[in-house]
CSV table of C-alpha atoms in Angstrom, one decimal:
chain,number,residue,atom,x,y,z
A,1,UNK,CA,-37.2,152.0,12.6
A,2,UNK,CA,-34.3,151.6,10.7
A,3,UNK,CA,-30.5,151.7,11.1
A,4,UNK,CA,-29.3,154.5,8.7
A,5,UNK,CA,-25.7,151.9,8.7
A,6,UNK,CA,-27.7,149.1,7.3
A,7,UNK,CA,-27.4,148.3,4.0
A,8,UNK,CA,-30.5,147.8,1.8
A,9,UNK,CA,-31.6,144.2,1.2
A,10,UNK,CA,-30.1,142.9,-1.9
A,11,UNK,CA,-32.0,143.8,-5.1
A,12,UNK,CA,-34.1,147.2,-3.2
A,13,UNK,CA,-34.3,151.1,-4.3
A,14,UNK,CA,-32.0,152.9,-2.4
A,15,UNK,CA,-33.6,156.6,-2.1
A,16,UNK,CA,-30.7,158.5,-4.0
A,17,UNK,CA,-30.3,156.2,-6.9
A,18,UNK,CA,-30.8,158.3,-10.2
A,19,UNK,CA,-33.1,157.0,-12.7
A,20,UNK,CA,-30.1,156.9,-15.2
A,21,UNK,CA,-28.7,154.1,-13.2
A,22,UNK,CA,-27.3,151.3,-15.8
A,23,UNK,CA,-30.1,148.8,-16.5
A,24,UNK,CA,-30.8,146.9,-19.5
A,25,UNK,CA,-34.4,147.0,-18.8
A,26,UNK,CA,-34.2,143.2,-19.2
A,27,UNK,CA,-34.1,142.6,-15.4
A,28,UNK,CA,-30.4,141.6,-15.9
A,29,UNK,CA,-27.8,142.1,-13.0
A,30,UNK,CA,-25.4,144.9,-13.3
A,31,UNK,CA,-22.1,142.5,-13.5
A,32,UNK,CA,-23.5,140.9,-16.5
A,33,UNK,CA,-23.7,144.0,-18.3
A,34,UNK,CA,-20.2,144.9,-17.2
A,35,UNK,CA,-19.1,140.9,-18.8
A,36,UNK,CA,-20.5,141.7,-22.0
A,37,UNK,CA,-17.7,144.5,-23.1
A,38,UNK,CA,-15.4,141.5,-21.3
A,39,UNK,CA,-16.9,138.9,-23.4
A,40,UNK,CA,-16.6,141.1,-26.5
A,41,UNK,CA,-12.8,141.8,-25.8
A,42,UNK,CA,-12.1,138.1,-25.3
A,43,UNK,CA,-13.7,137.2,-28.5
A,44,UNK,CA,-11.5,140.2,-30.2
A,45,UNK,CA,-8.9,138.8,-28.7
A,46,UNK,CA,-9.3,135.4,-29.6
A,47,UNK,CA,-9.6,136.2,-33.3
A,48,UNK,CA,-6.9,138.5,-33.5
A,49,UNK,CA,-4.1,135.7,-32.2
A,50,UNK,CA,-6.0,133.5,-34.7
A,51,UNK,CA,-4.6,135.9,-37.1
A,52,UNK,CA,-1.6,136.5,-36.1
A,53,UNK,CA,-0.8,132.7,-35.4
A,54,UNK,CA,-1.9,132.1,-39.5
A,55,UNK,CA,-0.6,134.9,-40.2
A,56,UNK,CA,3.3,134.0,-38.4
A,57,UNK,CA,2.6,130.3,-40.0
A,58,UNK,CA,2.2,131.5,-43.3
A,59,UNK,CA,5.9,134.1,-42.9
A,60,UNK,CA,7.7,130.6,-41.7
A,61,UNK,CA,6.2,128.7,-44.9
A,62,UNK,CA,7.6,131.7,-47.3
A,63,UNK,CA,10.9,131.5,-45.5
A,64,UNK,CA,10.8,127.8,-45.8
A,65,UNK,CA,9.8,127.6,-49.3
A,66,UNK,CA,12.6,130.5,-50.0
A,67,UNK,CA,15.1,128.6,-48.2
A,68,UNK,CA,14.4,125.3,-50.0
A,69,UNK,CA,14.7,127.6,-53.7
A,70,UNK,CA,17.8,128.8,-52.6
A,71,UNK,CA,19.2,125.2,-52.0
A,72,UNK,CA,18.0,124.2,-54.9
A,73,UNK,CA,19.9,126.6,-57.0
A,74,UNK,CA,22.6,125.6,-55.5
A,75,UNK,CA,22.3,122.2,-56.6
A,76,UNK,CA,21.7,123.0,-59.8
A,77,UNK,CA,23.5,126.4,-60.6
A,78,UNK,CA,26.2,124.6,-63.0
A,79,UNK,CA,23.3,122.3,-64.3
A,80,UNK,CA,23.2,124.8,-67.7
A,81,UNK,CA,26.6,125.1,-67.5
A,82,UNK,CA,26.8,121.5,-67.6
A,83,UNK,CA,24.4,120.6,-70.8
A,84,UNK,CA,26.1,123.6,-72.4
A,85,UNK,CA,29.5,121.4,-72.2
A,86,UNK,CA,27.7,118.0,-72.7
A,87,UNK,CA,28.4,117.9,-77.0
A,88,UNK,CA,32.0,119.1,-76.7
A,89,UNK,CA,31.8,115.7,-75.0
A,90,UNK,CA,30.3,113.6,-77.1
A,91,UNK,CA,32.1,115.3,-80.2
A,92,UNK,CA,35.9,114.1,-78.1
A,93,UNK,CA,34.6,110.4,-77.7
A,94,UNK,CA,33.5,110.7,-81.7
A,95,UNK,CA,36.6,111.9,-82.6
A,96,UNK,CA,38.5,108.8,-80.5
A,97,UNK,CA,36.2,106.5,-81.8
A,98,UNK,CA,37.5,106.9,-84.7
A,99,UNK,CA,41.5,105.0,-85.2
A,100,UNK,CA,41.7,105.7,-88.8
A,101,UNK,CA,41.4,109.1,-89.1
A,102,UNK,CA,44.0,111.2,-91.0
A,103,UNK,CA,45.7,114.1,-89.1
A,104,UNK,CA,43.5,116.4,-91.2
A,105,UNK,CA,40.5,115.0,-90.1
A,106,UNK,CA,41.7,115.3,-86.5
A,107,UNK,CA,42.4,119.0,-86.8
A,108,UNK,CA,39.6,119.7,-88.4
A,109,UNK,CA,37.7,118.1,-85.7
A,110,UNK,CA,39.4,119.4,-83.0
A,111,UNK,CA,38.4,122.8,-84.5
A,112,UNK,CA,35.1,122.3,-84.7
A,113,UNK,CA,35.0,120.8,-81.0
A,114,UNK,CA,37.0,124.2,-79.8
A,115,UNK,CA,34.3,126.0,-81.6
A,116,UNK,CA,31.4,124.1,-79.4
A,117,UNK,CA,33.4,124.7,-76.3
A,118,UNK,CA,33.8,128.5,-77.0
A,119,UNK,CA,30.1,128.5,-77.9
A,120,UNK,CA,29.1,126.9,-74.8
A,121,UNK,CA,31.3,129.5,-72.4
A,122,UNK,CA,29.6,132.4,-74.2
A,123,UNK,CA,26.3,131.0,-73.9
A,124,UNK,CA,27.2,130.8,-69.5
A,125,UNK,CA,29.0,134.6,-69.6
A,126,UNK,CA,32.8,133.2,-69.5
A,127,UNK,CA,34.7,135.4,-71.8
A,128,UNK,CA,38.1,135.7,-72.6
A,129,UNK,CA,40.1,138.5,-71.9
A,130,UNK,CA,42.8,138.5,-74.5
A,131,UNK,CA,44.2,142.0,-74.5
A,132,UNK,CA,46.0,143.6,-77.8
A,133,UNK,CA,49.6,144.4,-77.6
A,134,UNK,CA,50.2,148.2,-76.4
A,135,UNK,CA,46.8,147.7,-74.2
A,136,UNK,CA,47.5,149.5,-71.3
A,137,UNK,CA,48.0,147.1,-68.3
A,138,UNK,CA,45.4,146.5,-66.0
A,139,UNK,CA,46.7,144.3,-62.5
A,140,UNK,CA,42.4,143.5,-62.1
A,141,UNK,CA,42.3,141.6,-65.0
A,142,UNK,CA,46.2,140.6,-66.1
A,143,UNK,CA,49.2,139.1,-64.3
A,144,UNK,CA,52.8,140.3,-65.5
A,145,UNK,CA,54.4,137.1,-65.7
A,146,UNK,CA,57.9,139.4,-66.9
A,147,UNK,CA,58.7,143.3,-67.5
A,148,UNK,CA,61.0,143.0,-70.8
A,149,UNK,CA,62.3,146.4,-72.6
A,150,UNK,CA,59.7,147.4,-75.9
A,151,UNK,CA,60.1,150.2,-78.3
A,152,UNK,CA,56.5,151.1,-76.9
A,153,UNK,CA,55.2,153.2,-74.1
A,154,UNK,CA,55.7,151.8,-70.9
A,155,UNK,CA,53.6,149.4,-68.5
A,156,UNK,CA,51.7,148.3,-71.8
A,157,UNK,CA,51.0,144.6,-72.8
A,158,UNK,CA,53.9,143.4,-74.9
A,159,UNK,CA,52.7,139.7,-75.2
A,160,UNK,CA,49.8,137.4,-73.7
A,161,UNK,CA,51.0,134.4,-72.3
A,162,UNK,CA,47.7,133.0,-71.7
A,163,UNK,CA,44.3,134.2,-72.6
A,164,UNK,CA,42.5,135.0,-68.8
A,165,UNK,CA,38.7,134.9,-68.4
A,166,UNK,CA,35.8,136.9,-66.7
A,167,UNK,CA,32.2,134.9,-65.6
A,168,UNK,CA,30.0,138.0,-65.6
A,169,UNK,CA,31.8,140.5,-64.4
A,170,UNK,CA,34.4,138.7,-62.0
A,171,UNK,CA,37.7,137.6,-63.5
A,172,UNK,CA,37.8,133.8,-62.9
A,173,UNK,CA,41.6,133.7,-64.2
A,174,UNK,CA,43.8,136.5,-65.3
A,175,UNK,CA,45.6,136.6,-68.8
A,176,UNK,CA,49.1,136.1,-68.1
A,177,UNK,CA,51.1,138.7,-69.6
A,178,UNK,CA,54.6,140.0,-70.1
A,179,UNK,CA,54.8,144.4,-69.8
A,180,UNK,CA,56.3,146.9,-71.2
A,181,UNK,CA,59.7,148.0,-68.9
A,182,UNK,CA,59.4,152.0,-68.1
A,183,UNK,CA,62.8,153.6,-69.4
């Protein structure tokens, strides 16, 4: 006689257990069937934070690398600028090297240096802005040093002072100009 209370001894039929009852038909207990999705989502998990641990080391060594660039062109931004300027150098210490030279000879040289230096300022985008009498005046890229009466149509250039100059697009010094007073 048995107590209907009683559980079964471990590892027993119970009467109402369906044949469809998990089994691996390997003799296996029940919680290591239950561990093997476990032991599938740990591995899964493992190798998904290996990736994502490379794949956060390999954003901080693009940034790092990008950072590094940056500072280096920095450093060296005027570096083509400079070697551009280096000959209009060397052509001034020719030209005082040399105690005997007539005043032609000077001013021909000093020519041919100005010619090197305007060369080089090209070559790095630093143009002049040198605005044509009657050019309408524009307060972005001139100064109005003076406003003088001019038999010409009023708040036009009359006169540059001093030529101004752009680096791309930014004016790195305006042309200095006197303007034309409105009657």
């Amino acid at each position: 006689m048995t107590d209907e209370h009683t559980p079964p001894p471990a590892g027993a039929a119970t009467a109402g257990a369906s044949p469809s009852s998990p089994s691996n038909g390997s003799g296996a207990a029940p919680s290591s069937v239950a561990n093997a999705p476990a032991a599938d989502l740990e591995a899964r998990h493992a190798e998904l934070s290996d990736a994502f641990l490379r794949a956060k080391a390999e954003a901080e060594n693009t940034r790092r690398r990008a950072e590094e660039e940056v500072a280096k062109a920095r450093k060296y931004a005027v570096e083509a600028f400079a070697e551009n300027l280096l000959p209009v150098k060397d052509s001034l210490e020719a030209a005082i090297a040399i105690p005997s030279a007539t005043p032609e000879q000077l001013l021909e040289g000093v020519h041919a240096t100005l010619r090197q230096l305007s060369a080089a300022l090209v070559r790095n985008k630093v143009l002049e802005i040198n605005p044509a009498p009657a050019t309408k005046f524009d307060p972005h890229q001139h100064q109005a040093i003076s406003v003088v009466p001019a038999p010409q149509e009023p708040n036009t250039i009359v006169a540059v002072l001093q030529k101004g100059y752009l680096i791309a697009d930014r004016v790195l010094r305006p042309a200095l100009v006197t303007v034309s007073a409105s009657s």
